[in-house]
Coordinates of C-alpha atoms in Angstrom, one line a residue:
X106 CA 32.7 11.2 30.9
X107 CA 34.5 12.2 27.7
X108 CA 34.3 15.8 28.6
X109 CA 36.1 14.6 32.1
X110 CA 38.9 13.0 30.1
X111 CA 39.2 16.0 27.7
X112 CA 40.0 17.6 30.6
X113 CA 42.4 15.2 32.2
X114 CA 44.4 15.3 29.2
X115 CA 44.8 18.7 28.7
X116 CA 46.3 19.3 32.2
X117 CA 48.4 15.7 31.5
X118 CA 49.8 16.8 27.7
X119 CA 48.9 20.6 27.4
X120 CA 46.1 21.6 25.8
X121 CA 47.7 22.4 21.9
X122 CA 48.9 18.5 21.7
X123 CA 47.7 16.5 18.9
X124 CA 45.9 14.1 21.0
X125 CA 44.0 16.2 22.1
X126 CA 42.5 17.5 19.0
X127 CA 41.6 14.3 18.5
X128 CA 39.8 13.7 21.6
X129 CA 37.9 16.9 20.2
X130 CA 37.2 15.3 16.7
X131 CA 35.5 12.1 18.7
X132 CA 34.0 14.5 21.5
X133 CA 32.4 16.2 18.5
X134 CA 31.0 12.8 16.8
X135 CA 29.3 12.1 19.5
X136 CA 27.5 15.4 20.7
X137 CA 26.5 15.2 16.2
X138 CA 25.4 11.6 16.7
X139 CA 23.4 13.2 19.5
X140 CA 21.6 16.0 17.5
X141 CA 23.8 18.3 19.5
X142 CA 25.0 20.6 16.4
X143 CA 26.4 23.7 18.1
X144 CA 28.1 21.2 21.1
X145 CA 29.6 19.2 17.7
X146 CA 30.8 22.0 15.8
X147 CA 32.2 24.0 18.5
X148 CA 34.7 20.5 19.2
X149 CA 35.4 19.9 15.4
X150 CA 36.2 23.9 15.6
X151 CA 38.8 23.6 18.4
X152 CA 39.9 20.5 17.4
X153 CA 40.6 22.0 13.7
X154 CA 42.1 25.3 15.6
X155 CA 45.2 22.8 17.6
X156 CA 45.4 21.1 14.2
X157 CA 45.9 24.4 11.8
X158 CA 48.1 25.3 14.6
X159 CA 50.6 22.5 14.9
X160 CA 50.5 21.7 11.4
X161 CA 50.4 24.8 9.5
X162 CA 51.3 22.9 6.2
X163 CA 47.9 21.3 5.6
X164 CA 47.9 17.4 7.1
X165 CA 45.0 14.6 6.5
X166 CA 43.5 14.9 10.0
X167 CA 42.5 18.9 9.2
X168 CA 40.8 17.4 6.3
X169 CA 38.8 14.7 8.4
X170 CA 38.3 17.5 10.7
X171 CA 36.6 20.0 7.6
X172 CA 34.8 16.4 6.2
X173 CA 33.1 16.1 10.0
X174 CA 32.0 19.9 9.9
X175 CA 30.5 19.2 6.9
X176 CA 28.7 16.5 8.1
X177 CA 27.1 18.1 11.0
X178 CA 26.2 20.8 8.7
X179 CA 24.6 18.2 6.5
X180 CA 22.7 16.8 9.5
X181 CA 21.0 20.2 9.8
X182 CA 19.8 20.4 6.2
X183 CA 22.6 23.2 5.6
X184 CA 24.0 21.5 2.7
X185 CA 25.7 24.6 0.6
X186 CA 27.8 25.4 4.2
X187 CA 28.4 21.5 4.3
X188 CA 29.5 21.7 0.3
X189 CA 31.8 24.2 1.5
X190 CA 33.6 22.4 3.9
X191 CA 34.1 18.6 1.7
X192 CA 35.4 21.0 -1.2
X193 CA 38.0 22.4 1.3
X194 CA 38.9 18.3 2.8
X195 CA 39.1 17.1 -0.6
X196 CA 41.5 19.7 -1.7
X197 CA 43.4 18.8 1.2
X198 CA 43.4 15.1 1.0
X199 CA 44.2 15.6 -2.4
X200 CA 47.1 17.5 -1.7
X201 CA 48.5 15.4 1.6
X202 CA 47.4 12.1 0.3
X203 CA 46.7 12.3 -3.1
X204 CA 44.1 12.3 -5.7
X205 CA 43.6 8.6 -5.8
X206 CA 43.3 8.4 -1.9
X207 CA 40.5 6.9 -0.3
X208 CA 39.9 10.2 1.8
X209 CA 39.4 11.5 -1.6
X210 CA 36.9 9.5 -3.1
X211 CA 35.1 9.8 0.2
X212 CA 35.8 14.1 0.0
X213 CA 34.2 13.6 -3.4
X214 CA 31.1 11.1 -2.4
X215 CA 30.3 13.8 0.1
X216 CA 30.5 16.6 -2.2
X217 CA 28.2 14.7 -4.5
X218 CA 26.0 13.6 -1.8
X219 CA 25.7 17.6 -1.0
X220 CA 25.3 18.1 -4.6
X221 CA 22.0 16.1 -4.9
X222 CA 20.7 16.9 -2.1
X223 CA 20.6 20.4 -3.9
X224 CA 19.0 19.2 -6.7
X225 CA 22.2 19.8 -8.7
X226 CA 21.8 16.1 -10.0
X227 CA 24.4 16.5 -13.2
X228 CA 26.9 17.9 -10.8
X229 CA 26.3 14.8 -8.4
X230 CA 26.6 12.6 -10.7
X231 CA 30.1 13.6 -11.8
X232 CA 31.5 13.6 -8.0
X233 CA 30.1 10.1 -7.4
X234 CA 31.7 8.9 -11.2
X235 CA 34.9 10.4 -9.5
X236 CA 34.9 8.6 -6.0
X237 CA 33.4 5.5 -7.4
X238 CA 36.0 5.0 -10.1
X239 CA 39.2 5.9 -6.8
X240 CA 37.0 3.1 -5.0
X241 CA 37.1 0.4 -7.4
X242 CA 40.9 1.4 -8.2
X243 CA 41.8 1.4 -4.3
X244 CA 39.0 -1.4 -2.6
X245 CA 37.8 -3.3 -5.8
X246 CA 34.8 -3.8 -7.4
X247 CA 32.6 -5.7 -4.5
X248 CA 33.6 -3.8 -1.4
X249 CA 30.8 -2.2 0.5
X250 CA 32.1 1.2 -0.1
X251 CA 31.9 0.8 -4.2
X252 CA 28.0 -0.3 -3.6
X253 CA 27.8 2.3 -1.4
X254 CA 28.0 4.7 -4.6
X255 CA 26.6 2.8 -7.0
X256 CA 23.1 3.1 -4.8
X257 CA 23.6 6.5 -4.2
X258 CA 24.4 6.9 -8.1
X259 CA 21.3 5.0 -8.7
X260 CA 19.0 7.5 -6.4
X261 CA 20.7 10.6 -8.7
X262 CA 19.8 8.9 -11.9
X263 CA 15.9 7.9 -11.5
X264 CA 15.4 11.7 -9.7
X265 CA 16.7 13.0 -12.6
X266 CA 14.6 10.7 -15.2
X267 CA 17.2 8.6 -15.8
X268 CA 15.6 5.3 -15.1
X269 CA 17.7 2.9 -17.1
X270 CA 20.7 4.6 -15.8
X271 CA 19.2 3.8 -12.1
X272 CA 18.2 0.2 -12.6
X273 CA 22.1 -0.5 -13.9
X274 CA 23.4 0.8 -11.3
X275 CA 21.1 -1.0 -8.4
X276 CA 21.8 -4.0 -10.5
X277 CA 25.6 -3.8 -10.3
X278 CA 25.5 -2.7 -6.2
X279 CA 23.4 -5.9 -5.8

């Protein structure tokens, strides 16, 4: 059905319009929520093509598109090509938006989220510091997204032996 639509609104609006990237960039969350990788990748690809395209001076929605490439790398256990891709969104967002952006603290929970699932624990734990101290700044201290790092923080500290370290930060996501 989505496919169908794709397809309407390329002959209605051309197929380089910005609306249509989009349609891409939600065409290619659902073929990822679907375990369909190469399906998801090859719509965040051509959706990311039209945006590069149109906007050849960086914009927010190339980084969303790198972020969601990323993720479907991630989905497939391919987390150094999925590092890649939140390093390139987060210098974007940082750029278009700013450093203190939400889309960069959530660039930066990614990254760190990569990071430990690597092993690189240290290195984690420095991206989340990053994104969890935008968070508190931009959402405040009890919004879901703030908790959502501390927990995460907490898994990088008691893998690396730093069980103290863990149990603060469960306590404070409580």
């Amino acid at each position: 059905m989505q496919e169908k639509a794709l397809d309407i609104g390329r002959r209605i609006l051309g197929s380089d319009h910005d609306d249509i990237s989009r349609s891409l960039g939600n065409l290619g969350m659902l073929y990822a929520e679907q375990g369909m990788f190469a399906e998801a990748l090859a719509r965040f690809e051509e959706g990311l093509s039209i945006v590069r395209r149109n906007h050849p001076e960086r914009n927010a929605t190339e980084g969303m598109m790198l972020a969601n490439i990323g993720n479907v790398y991630g989905m497939q256990d391919k987390h150094e090509d999925a590092l890649g891709m939140y390093k390139k969104a987060l210098r974007i967002f940082r750029k278009t938006l700013g450093p203190e952006s939400v889309e960069a603290s959530n660039a930066q929970h990614l990254i760190g989220t990569a990071l430990s699932k690597q092993g690189k624990m240290d290195e984690a734990l420095e991206m989340y510091e990053g994104a969890l101290g935008i968070r508190r700044r931009a959402l405040g201290d009890e919004h879901e997204r703030v908790v959502e790092v501390l927990v995460h923080m907490g898994e990088c500290k008691e893998v690396a032996g730093d069980v103290g370290g863990a149990i603060e930060c469960f306590r404070e996501a409580q």
